[in-house]
PDB file of C-alpha atoms in Angstrom:
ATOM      1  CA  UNK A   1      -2.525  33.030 -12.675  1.00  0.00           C
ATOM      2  CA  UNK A   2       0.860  31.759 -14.427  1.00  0.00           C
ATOM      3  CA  UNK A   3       3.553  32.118 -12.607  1.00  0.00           C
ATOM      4  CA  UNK A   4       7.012  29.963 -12.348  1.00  0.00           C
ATOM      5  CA  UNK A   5       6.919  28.497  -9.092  1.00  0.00           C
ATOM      6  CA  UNK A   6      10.502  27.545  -8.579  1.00  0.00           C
ATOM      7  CA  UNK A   7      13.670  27.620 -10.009  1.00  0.00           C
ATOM      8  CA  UNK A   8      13.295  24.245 -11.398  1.00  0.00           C
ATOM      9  CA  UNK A   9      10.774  24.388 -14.548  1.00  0.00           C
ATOM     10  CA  UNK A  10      12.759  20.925 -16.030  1.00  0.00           C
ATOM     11  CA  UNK A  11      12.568  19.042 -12.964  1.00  0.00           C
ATOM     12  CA  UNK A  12       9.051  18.660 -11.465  1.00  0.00           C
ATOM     13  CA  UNK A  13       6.859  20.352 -14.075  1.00  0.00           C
ATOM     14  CA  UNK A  14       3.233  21.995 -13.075  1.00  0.00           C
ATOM     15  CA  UNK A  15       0.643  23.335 -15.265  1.00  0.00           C
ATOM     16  CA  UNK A  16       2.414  26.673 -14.657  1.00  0.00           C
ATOM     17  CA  UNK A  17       5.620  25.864 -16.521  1.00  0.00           C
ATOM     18  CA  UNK A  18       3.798  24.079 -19.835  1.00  0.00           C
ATOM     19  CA  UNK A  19       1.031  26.166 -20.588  1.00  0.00           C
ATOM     20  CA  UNK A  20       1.568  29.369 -21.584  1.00  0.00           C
ATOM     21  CA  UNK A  21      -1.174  32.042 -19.822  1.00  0.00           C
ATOM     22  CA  UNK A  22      -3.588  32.205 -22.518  1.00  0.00           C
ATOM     23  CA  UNK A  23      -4.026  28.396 -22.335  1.00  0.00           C
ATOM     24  CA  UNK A  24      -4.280  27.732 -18.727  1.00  0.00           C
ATOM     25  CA  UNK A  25      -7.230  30.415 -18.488  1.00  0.00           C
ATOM     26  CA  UNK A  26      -8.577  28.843 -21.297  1.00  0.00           C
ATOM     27  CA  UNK A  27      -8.754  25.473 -19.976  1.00  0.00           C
ATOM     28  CA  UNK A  28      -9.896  26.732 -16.569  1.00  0.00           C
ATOM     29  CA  UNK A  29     -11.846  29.367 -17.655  1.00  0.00           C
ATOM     30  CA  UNK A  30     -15.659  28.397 -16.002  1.00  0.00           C
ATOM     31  CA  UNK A  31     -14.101  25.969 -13.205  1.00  0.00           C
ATOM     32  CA  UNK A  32     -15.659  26.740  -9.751  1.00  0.00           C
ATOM     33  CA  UNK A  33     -12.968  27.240  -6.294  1.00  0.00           C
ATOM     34  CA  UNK A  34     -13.614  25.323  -3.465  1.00  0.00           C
ATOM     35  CA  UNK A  35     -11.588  25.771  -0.334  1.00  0.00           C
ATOM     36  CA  UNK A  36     -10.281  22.172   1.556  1.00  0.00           C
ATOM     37  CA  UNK A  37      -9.254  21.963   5.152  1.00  0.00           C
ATOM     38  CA  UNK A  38      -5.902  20.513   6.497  1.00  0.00           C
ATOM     39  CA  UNK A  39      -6.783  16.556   6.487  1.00  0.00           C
ATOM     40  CA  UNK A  40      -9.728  16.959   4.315  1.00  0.00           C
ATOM     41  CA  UNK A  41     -10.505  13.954   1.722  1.00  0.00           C
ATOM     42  CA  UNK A  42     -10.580  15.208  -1.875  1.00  0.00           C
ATOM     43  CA  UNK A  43     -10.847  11.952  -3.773  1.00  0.00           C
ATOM     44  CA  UNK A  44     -11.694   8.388  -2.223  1.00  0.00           C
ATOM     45  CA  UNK A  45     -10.119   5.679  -3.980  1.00  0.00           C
ATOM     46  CA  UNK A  46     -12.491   3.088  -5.728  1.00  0.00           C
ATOM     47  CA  UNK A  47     -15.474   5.344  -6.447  1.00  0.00           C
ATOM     48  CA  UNK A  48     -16.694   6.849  -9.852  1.00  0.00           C
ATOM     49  CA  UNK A  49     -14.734   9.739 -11.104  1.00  0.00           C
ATOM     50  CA  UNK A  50     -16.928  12.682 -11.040  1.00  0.00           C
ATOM     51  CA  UNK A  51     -14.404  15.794 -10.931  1.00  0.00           C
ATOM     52  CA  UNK A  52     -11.192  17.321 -12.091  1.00  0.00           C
ATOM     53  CA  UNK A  53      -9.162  19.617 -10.086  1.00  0.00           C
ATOM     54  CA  UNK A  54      -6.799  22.091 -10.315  1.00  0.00           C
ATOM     55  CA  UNK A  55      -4.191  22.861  -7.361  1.00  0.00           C
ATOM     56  CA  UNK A  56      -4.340  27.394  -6.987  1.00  0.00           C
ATOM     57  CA  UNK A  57      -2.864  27.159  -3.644  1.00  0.00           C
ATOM     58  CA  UNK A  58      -1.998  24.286  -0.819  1.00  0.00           C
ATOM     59  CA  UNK A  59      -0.117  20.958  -0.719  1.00  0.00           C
ATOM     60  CA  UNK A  60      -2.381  17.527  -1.292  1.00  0.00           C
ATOM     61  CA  UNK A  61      -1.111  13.687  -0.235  1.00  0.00           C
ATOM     62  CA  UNK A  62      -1.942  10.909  -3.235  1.00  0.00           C
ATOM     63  CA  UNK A  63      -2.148   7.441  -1.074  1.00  0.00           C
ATOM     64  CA  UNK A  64      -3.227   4.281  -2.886  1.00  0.00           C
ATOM     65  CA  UNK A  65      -5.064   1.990  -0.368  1.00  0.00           C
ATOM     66  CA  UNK A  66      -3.751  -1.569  -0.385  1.00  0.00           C
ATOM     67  CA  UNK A  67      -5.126  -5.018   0.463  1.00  0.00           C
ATOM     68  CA  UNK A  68      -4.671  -4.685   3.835  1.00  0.00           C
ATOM     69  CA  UNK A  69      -6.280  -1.934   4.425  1.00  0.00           C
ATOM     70  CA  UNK A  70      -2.666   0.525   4.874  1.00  0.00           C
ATOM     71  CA  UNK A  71      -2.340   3.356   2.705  1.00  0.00           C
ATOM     72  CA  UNK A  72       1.283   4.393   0.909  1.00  0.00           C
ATOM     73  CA  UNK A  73       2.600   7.566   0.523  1.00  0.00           C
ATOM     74  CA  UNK A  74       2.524   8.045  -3.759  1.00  0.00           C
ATOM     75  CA  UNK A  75       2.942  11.651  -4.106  1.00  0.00           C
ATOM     76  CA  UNK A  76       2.372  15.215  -3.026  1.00  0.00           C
ATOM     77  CA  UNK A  77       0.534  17.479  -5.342  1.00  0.00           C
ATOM     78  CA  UNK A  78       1.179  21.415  -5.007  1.00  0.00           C
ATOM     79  CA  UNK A  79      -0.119  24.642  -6.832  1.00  0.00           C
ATOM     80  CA  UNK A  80       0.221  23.940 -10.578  1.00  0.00           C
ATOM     81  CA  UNK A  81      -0.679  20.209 -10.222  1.00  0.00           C
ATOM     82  CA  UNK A  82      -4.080  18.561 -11.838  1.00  0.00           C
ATOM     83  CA  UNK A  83      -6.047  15.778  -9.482  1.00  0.00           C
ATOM     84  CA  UNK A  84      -8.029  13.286 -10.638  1.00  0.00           C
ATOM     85  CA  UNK A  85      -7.713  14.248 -14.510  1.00  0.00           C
ATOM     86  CA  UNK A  86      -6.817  10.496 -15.046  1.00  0.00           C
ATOM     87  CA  UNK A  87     -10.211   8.356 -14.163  1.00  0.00           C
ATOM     88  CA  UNK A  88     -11.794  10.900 -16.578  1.00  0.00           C
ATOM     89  CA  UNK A  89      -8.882  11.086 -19.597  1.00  0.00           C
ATOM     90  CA  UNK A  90      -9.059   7.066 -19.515  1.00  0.00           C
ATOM     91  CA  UNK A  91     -12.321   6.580 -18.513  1.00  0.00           C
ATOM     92  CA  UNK A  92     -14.682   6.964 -16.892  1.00  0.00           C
ATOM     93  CA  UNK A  93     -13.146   4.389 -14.707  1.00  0.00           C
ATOM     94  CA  UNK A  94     -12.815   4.255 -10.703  1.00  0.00           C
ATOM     95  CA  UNK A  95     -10.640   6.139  -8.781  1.00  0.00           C
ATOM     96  CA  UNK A  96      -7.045   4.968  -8.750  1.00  0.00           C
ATOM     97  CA  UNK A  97      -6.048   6.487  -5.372  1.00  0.00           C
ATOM     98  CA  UNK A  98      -6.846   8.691  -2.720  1.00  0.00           C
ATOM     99  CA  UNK A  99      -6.531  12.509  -2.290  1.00  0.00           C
ATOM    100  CA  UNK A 100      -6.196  14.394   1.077  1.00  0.00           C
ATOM    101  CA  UNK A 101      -4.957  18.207   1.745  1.00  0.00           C
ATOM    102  CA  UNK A 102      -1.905  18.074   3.428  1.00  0.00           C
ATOM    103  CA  UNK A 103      -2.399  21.501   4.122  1.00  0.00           C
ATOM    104  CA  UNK A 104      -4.924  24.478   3.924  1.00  0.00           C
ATOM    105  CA  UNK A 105      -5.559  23.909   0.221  1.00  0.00           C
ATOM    106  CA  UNK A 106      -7.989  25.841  -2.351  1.00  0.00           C
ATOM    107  CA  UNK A 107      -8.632  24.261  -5.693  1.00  0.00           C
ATOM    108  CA  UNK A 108     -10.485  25.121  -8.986  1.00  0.00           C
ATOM    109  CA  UNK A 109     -13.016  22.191  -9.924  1.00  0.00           C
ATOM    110  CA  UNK A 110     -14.529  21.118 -13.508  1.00  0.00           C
ATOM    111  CA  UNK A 111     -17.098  17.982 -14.533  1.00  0.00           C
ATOM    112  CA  UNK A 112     -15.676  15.566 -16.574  1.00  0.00           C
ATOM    113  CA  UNK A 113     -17.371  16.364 -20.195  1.00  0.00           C
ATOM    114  CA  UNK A 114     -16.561  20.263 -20.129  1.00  0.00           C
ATOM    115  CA  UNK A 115     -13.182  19.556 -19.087  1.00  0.00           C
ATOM    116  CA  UNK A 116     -12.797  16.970 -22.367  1.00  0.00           C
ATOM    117  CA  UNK A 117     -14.794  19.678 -24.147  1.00  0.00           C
ATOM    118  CA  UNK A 118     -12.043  22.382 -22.885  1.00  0.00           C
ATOM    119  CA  UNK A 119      -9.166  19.771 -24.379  1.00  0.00           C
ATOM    120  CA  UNK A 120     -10.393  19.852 -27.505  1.00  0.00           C
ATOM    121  CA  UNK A 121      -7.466  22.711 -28.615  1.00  0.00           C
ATOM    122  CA  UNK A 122      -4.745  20.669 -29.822  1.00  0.00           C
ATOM    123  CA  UNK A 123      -1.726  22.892 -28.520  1.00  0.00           C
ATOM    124  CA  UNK A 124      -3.403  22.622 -25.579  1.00  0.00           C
ATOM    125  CA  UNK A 125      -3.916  19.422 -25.165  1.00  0.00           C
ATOM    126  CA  UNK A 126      -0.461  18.336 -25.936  1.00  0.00           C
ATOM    127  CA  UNK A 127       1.431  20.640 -23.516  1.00  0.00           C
ATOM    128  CA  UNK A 128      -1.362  18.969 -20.647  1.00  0.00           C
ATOM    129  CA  UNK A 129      -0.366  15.550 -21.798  1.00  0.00           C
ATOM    130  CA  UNK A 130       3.648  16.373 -21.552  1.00  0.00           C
ATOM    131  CA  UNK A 131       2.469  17.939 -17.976  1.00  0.00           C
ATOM    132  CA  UNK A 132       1.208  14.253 -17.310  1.00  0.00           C
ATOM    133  CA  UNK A 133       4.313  12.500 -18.693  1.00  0.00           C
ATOM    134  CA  UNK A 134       7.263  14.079 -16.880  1.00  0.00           C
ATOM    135  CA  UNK A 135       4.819  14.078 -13.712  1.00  0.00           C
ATOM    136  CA  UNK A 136       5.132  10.391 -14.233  1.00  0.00           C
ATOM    137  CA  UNK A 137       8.452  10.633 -14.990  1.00  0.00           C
ATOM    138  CA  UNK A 138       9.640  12.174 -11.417  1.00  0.00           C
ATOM    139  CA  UNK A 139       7.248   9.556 -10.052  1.00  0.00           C
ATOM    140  CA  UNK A 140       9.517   6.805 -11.366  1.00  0.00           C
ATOM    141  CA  UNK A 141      12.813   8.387 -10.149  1.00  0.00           C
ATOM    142  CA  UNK A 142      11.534   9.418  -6.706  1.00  0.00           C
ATOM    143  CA  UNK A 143      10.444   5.889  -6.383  1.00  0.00           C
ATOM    144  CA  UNK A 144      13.176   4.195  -8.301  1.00  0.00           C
ATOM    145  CA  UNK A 145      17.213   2.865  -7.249  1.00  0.00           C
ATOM    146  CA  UNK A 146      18.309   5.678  -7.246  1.00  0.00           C
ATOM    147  CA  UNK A 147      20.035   8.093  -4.301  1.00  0.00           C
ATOM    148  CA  UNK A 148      17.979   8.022  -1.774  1.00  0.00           C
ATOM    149  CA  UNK A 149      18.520  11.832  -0.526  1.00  0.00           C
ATOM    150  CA  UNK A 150      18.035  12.963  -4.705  1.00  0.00           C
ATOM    151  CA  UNK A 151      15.225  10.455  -4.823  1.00  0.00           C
ATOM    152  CA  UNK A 152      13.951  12.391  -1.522  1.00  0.00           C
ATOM    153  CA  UNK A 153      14.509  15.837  -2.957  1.00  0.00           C
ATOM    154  CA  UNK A 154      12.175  15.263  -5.427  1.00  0.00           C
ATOM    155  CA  UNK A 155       9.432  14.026  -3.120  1.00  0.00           C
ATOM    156  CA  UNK A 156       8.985  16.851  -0.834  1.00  0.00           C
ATOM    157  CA  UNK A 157       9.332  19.139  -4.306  1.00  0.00           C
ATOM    158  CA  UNK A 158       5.880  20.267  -3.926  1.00  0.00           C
ATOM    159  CA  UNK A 159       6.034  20.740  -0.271  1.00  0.00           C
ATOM    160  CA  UNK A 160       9.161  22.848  -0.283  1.00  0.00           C
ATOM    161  CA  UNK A 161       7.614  25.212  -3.355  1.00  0.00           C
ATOM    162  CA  UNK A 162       4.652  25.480  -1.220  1.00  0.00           C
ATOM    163  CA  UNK A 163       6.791  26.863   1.717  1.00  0.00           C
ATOM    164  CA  UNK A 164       8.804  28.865  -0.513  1.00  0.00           C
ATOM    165  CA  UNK A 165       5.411  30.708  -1.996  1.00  0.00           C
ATOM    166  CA  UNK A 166       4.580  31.199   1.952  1.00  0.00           C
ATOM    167  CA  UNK A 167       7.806  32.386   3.073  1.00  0.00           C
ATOM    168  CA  UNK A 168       8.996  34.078  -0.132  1.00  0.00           C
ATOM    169  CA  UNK A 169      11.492  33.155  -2.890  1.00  0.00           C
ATOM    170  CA  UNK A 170      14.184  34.865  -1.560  1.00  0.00           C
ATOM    171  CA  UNK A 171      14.235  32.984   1.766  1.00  0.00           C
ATOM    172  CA  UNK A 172      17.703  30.554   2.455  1.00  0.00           C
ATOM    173  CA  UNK A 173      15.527  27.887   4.187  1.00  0.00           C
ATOM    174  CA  UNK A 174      11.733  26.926   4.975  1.00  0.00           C
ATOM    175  CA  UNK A 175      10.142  23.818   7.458  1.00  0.00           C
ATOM    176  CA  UNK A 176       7.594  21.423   5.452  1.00  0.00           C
ATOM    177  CA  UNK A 177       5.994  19.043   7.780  1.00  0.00           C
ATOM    178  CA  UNK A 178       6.163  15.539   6.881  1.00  0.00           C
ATOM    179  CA  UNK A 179       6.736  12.336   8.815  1.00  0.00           C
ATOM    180  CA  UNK A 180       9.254   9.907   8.027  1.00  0.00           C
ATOM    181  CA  UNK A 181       6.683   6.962   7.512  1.00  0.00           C
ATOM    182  CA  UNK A 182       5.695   9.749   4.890  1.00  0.00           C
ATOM    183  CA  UNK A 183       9.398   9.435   3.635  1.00  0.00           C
ATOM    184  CA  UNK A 184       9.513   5.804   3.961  1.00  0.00           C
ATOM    185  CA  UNK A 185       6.636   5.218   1.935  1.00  0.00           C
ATOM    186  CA  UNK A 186       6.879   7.797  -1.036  1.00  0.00           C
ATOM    187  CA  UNK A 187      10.402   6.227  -1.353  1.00  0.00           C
ATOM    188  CA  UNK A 188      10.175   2.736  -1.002  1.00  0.00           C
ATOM    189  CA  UNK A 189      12.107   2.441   1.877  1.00  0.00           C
ATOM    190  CA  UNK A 190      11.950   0.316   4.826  1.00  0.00           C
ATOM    191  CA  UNK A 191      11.869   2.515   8.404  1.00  0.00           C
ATOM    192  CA  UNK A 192      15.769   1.730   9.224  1.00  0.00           C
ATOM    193  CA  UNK A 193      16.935   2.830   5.946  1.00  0.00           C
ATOM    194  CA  UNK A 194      15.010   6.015   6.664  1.00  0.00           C
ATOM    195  CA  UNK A 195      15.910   6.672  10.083  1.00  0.00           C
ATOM    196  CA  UNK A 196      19.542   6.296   8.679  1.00  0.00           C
ATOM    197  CA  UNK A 197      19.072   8.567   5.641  1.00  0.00           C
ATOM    198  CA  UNK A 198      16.891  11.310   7.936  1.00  0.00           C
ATOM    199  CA  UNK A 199      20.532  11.085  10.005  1.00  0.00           C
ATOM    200  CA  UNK A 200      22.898  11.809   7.313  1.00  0.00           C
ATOM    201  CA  UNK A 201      20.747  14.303   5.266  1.00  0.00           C
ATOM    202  CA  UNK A 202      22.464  17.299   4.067  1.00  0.00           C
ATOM    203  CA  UNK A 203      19.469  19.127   2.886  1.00  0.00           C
ATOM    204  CA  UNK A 204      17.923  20.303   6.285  1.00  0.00           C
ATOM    205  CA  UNK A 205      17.433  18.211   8.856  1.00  0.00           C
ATOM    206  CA  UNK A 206      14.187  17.255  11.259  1.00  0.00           C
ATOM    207  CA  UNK A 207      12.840  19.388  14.277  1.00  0.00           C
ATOM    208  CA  UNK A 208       9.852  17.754  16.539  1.00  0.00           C
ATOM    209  CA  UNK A 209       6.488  16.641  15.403  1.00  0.00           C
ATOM    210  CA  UNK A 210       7.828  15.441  11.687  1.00  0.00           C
ATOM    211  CA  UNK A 211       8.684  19.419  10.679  1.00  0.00           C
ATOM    212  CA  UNK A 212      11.802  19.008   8.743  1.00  0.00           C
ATOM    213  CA  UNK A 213      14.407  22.119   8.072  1.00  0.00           C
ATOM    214  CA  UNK A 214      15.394  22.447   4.394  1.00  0.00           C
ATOM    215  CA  UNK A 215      18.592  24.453   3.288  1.00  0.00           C
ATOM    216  CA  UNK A 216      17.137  26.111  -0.139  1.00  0.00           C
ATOM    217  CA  UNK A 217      20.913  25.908  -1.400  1.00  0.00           C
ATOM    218  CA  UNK A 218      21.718  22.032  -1.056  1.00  0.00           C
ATOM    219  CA  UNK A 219      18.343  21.267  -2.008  1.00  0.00           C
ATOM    220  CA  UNK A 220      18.016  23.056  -5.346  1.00  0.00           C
ATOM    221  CA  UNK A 221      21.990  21.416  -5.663  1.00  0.00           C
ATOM    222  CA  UNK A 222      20.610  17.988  -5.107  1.00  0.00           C
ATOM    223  CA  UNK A 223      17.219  17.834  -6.681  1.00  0.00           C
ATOM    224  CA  UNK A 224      18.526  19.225  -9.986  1.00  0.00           C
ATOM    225  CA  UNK A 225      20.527  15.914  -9.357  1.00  0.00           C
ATOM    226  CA  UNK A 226      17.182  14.308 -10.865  1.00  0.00           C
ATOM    227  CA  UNK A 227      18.058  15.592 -14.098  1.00  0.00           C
ATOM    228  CA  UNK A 228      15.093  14.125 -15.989  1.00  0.00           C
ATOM    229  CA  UNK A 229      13.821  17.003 -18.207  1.00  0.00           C
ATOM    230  CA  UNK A 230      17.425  18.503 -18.751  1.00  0.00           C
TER     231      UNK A 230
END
């Protein structure tokens, strides 16, 4: 099951890159799979944590519902990634946001006391807790002052891995699919300042129906630009 999923282990860590094999079967060792279809809600925001997940394969979208009733863009999640491991490590408490599958997705799933139970190993639990801290850490800079194409190069991180485990490593470009309220969201940035960065990008640039054209080269240039585990 480990693997390292990009060239990038310091910027955008999974599960993959801080647990060593032994530990990651360990800690999943007993989880069920389930399989989740392209739009399919995963977690509802607000309601009692009940499950941990892990990501094996497929891209999920984190939205946090607001007052109004919109939802904003937070994060993508990708094969590696935990879900919901947060409500339970701090809780129980509610649900702090809502989880869809982007794409085709399959995921491994645990209850809340065996997973706790299965933390108990202190190695192991340490290495999951730095997992947690740089994930919050590229959470900050994608959605900090940042430049906005670096800041964007770490957003659709998960997305591009994901096309690069479809397509194969050696490939010099993939297509993700995302929109560019997606992109305005996840960044913090108001629709014109999108439109105007999706017009200057150097990384790829956008085909119809939101399916965007990365160059693998000036990507893994500019998203090492992140630099926050180096």
């Amino acid at each position: 099951m480990h693997q390292m999923v990009d060239g990038h282990a310091g910027v955008g860590r999974t599960l993959y890159d801080v647990l060593s094999p032994n530990q990651l079967s360990e800690l999943t060792r007993g989880w069920r799979r389930m399989e989740c279809t392209r739009g399919e809600s995963l977690i509802e925001q607000g309601v009692p944590s009940s499950y941990v997940y892990f990501v094996e394969e497929g891209v999920f979208r984190v939205d946090r519902l607001v007052e109004d009733g919109r939802s904003w863009l937070q994060a993508f999640r990708s094969a590696g990634d935990s879900l919901g491991e947060t409500a339970v490590l701090y809780g129980p408490a509610p649900r702090t946001a809502r989880v869809r599958a982007h794409t085709e997705c399959r995921v491994l799933v645990c209850q809340p006391s065996f997973f706790n139970q299965q933390l108990t190993r202190t190695d192991t639990n340490e290495n999951f807790l730095r997992y947690l801290v740089s994930r919050s850490r590229e959470t900050e800079a994608v959605q900090g002052p940042g430049d906005p194409e670096v800041r964007m190069a770490g957003l659709v991180r998960p997305l591009v891995r994901h096309a690069q485990r479809l397509r194969g490593f050696h490939a010099k470009e993939v297509v993700i699919s995302v929109s560019r309220n997606h992109l305005s969201q996840g960044l913090r940035l108001g629709r014109d300042r999108t439109d105007r960065l999706v017009e200057t990008l150097s990384i790829g640039g956008y085909r119809q129906n939101g399916r965007l054209t990365i160059n693998l080269a000036r990507w893994e240039e500019i998203v090492s630009r992140l630099g926050l585990w180096h």
